[in-house]
Coordinates of N, CA, C and O in Angstrom, one line a residue:
X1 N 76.2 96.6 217.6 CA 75.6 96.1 216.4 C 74.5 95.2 216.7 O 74.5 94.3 217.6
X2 N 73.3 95.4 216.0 CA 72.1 94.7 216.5 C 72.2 93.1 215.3 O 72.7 92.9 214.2
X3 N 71.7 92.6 216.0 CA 71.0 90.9 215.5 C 71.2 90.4 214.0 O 72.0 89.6 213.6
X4 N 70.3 91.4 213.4 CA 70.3 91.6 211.9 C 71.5 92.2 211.2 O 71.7 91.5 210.2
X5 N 72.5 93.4 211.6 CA 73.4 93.6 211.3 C 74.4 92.9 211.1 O 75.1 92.8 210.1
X6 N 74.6 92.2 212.4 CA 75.6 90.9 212.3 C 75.8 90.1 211.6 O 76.9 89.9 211.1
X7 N 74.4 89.3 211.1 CA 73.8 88.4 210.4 C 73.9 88.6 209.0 O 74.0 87.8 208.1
X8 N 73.8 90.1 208.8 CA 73.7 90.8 207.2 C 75.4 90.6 207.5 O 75.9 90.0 206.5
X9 N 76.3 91.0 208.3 CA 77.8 91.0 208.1 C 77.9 89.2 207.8 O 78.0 89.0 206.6
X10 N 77.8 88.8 208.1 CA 78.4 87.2 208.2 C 77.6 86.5 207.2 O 77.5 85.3 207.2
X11 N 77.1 87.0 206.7 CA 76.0 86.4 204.9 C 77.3 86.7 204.1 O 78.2 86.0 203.7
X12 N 77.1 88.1 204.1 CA 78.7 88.7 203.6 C 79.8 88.7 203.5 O 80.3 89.1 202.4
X13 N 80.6 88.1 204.5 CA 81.7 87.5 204.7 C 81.8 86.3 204.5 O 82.9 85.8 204.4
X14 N 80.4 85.5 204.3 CA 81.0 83.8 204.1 C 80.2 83.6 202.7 O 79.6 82.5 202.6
X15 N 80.0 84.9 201.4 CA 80.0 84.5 200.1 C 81.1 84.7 199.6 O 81.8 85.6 199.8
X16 N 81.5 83.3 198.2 CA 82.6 84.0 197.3 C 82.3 85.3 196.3 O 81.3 85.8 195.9
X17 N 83.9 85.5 196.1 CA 83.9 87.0 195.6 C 82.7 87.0 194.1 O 82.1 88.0 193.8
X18 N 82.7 86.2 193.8 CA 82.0 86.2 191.9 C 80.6 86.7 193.2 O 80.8 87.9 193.4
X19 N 79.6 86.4 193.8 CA 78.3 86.2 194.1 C 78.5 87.7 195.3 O 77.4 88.3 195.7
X20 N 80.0 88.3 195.7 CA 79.8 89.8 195.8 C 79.5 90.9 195.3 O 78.9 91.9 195.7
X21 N 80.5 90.5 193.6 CA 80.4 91.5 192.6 C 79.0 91.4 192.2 O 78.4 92.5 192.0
X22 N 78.2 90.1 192.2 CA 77.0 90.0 191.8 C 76.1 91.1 192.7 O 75.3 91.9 192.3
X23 N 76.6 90.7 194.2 CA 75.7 92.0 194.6 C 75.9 93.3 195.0 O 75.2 94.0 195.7
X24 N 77.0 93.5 194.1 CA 77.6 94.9 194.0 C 76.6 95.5 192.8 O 75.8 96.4 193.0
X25 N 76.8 94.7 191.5 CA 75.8 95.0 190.6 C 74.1 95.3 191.2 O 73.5 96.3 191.0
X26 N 73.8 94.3 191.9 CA 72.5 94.9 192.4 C 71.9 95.6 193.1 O 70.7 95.9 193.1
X27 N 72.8 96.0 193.7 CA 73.0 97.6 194.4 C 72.9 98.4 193.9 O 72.1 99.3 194.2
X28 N 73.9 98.5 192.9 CA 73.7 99.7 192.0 C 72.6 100.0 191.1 O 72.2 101.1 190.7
X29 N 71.9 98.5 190.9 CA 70.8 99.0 190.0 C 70.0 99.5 191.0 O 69.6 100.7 190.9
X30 N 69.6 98.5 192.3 CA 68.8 99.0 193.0 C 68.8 100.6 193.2 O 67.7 100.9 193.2
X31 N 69.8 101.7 193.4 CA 70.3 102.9 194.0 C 69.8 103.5 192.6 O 68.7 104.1 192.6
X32 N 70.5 103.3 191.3 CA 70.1 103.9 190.2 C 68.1 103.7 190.2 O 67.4 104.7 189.9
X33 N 67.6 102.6 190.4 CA 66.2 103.0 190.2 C 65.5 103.5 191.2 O 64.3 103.7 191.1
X34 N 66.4 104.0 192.5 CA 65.8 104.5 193.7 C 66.3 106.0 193.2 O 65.6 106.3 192.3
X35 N 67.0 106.8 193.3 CA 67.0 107.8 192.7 C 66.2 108.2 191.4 O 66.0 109.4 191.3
X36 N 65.7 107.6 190.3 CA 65.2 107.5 189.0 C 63.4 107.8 189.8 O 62.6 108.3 189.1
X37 N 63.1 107.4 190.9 CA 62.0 107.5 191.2 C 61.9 108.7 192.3 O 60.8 109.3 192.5
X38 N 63.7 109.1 193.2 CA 63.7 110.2 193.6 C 63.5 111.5 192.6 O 62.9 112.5 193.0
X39 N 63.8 111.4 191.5 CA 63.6 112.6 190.9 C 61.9 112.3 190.1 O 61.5 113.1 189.3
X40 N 61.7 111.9 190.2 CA 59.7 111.9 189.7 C 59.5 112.3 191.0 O 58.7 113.2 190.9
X41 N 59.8 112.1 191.8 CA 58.7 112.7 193.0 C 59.7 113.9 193.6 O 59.5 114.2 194.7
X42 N 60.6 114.4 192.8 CA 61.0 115.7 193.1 C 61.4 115.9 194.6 O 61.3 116.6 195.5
X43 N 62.1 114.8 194.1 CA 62.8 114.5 196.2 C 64.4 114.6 195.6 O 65.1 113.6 195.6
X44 N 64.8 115.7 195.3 CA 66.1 116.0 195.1 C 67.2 115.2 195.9 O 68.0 114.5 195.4
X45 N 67.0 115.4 197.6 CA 68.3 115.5 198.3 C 68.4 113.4 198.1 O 69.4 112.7 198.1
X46 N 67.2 113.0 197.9 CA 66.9 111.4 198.2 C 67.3 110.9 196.6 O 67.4 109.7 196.4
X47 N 67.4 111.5 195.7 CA 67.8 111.3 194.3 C 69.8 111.3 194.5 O 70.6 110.5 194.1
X48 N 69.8 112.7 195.4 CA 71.6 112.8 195.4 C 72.2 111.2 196.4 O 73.0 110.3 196.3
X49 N 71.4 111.7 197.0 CA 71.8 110.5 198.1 C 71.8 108.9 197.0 O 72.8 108.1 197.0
X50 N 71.1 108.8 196.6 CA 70.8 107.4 195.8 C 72.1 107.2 194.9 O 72.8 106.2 194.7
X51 N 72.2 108.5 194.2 CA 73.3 108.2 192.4 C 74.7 107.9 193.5 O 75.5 107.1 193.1
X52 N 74.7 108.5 194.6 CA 76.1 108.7 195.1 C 76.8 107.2 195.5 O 77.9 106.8 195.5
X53 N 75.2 106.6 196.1 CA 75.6 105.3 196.8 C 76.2 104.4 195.4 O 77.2 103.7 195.4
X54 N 75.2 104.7 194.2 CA 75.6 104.0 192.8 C 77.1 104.2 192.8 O 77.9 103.4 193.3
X55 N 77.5 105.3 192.4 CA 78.9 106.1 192.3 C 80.1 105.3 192.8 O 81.0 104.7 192.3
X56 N 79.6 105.4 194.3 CA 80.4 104.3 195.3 C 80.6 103.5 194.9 O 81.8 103.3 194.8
X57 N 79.9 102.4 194.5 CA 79.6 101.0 194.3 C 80.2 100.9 193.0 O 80.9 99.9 192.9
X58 N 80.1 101.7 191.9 CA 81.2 101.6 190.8 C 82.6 101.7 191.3 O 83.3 100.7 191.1
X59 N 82.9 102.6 191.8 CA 84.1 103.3 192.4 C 84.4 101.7 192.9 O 85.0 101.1 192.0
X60 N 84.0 101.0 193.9 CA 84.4 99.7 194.3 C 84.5 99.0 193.1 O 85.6 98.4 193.1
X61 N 83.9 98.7 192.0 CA 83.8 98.0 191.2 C 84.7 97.9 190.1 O 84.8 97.1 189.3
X62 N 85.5 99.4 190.4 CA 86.6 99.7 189.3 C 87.8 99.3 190.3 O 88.6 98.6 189.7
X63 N 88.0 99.5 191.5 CA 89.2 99.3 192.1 C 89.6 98.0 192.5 O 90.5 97.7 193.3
X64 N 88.7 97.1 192.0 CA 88.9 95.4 192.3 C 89.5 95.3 190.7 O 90.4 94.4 190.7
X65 N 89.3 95.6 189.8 CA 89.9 95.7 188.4 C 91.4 95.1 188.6 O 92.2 95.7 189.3
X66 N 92.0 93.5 188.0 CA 93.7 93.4 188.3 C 93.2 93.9 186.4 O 92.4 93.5 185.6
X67 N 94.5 95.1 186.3 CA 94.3 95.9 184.7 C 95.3 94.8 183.9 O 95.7 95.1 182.7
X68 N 95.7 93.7 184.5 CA 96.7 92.8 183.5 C 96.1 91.9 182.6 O 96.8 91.1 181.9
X69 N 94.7 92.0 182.6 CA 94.1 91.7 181.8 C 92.9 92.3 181.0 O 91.8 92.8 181.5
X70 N 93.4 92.1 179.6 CA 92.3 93.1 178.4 C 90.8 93.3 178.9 O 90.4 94.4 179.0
X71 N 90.1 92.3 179.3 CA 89.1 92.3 179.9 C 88.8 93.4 181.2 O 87.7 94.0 181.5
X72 N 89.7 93.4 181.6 CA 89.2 94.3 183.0 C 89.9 96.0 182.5 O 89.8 96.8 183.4
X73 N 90.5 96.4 181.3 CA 90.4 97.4 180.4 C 89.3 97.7 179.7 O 88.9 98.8 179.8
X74 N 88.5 96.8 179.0 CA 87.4 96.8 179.0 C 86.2 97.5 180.1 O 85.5 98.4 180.0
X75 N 86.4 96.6 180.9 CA 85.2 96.5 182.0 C 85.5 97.8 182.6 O 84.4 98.3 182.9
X76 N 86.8 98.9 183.0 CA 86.8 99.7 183.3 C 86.9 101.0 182.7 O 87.3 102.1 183.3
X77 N 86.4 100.9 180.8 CA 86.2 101.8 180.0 C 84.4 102.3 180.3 O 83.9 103.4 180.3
X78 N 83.8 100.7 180.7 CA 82.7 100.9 180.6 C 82.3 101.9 182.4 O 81.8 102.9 182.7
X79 N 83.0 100.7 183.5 CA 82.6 101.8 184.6 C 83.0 103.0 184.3 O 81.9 103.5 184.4
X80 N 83.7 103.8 183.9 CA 84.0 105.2 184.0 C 83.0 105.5 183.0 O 82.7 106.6 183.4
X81 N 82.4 105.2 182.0 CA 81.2 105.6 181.6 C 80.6 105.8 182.3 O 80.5 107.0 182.6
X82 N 80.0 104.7 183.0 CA 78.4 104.5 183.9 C 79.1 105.5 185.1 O 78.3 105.7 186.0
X83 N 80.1 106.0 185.5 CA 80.7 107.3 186.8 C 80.5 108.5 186.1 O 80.3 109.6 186.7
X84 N 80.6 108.5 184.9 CA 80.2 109.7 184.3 C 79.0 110.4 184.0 O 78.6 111.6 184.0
X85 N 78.2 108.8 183.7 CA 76.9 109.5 183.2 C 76.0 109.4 184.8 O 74.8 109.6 184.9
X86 N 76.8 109.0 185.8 CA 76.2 109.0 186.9 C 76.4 110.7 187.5 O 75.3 111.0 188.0
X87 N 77.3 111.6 187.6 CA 77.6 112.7 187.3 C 76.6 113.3 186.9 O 75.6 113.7 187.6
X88 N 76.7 113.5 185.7 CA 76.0 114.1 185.1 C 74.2 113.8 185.3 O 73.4 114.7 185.2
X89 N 74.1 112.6 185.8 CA 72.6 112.5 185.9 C 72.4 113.6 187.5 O 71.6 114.3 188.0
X90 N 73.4 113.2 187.7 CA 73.2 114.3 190.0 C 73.7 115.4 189.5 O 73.5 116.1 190.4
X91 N 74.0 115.9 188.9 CA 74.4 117.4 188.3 C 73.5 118.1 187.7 O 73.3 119.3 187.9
X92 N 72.7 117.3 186.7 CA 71.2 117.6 186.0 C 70.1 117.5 186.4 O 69.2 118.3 186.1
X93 N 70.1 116.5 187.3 CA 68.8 115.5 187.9 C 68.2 115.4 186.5 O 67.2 116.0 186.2
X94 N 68.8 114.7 185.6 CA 68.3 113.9 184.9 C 67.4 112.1 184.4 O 67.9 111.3 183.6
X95 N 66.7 112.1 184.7 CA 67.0 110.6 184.2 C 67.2 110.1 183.0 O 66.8 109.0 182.7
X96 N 67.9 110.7 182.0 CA 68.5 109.9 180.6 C 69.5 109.7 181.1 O 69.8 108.6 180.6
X97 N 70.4 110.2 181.9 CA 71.4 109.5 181.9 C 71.5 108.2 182.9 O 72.1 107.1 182.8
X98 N 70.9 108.7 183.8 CA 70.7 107.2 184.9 C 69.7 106.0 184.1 O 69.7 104.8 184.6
X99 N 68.9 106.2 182.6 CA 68.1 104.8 182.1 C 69.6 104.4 181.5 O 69.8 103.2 181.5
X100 N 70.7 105.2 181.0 CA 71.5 105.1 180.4 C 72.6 103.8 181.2 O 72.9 102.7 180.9
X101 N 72.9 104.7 182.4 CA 73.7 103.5 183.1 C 72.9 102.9 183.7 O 73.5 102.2 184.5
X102 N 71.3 102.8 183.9 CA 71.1 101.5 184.4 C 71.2 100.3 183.3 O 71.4 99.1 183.5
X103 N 71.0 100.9 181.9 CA 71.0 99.5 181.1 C 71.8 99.0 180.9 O 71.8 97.8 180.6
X104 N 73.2 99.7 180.9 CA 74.7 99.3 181.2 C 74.7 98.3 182.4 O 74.9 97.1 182.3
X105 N 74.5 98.7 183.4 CA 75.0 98.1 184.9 C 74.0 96.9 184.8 O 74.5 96.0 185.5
X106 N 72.8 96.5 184.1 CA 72.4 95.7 183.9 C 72.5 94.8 183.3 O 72.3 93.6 183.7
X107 N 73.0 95.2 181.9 CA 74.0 94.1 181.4 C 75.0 93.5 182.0 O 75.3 92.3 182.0
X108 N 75.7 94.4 182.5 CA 76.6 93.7 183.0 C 76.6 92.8 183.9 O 77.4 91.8 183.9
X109 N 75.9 93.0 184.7 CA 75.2 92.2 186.1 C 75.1 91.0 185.3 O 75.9 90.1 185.3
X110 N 73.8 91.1 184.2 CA 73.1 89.7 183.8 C 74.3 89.1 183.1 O 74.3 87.9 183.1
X111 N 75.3 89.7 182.4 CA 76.4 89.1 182.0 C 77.2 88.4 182.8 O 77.7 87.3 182.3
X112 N 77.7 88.7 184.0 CA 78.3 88.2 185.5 C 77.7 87.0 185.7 O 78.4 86.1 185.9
X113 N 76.6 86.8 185.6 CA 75.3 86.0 186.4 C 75.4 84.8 185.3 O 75.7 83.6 185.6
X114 N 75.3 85.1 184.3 CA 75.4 84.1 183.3 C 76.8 83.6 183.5 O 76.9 82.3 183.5
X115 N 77.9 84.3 183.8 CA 79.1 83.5 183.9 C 79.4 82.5 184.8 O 80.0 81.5 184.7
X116 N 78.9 83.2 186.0 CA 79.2 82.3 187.4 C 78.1 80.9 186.9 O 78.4 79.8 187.3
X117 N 77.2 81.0 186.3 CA 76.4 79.9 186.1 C 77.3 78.8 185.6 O 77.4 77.8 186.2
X118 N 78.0 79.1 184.2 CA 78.4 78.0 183.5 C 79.9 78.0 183.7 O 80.6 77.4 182.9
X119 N 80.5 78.8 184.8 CA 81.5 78.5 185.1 C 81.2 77.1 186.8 O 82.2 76.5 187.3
X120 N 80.2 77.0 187.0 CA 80.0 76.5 187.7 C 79.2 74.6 187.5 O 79.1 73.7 188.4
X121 N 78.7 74.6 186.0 CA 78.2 74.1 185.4 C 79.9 73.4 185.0 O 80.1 72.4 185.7
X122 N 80.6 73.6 184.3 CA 81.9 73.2 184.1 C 82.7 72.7 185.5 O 83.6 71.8 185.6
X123 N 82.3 73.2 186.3 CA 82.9 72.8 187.6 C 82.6 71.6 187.9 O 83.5 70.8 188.2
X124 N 81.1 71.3 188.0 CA 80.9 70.1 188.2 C 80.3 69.1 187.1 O 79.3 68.4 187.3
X125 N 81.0 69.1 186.1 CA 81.5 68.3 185.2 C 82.5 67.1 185.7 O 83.0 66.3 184.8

C-alpha cells in the first residue's frame, strides 16, 4: 500500500460514523454524476462501471439501517427506490432515472449534513 493509500485509510478510520455516511452520500452523487456524463459521451462500459459503484454505496447505506426505528423504514423505502431507479438507469442507459436518484441522494445527503450540524450545535450548548 503506497503513502496516499494509507493516509486515505487512516482519514477514514479516525472519522465518526455521522461524517462517513456523509461521505457515503458523496460518493454516490459523485458516481451518479460520473456516469450521467458517461452516457453523453457514449462511454457505456464507464457509465456501467459508475451506477454500480452508486449501487454499492446504497447497498452499504441500506445495511447500516438498525429497522427498530420508523425512521430507518423510511430511509430504506427511499434507498430501494434510488437501487431501483439505479437499475433501471444501467439497464436503459438512461439519464431520467439517474437526475431522479441523484436529486433523492442529494437531499438526503444535504438533510444528513444539516443534522450533524445542529446536532452538534446542541452539543456544545
Amino acid at each position: 500500500m503506497d503513502a496516499a493509500a494509507r493516509y486515505q485509510e487512516e482519514v477514514i478510520m479516525t472519522k465518526p460514523p455521522e461524517e462517513l455516511t456523509l461521505m457515503l452520500y458523496d460518493g454516490c452523487i459523485r458516481f451518479i454524476k460520473l456516469a450521467m456524463q458517461a452516457i453523453d459521451e457514449k462511454k457505456l462500459d464507464k457509465a456501467n462501471e459508475n451506477i454500480i459503484k452508486a449501487e454499492n454505496i446504497i447497498t452499504e447505506l441500506m445495511s447500516t439501517l438498525d429497522m427498530s426505528y420508523e425512521i430507518s423504514k423510511n430511509l430504506m423505502s427511499l434507498y430501494d427506490f434510488v437501487y431501483r431507479w439505479l437499475i433501471q438507469a444501467n439497464l436503459k442507459k438512461d439519464k431520467k432515472y439517474l437526475q431522479e436518484a441523484l436529486e433523492i441522494v442529494q437531499d438526503l445527503r444535504n438533510t444528513w449534513a444539516e443534522a450533524i450540524k445542529i446536532a452538534r450545535q446542541q452539543k456544545n450548548k
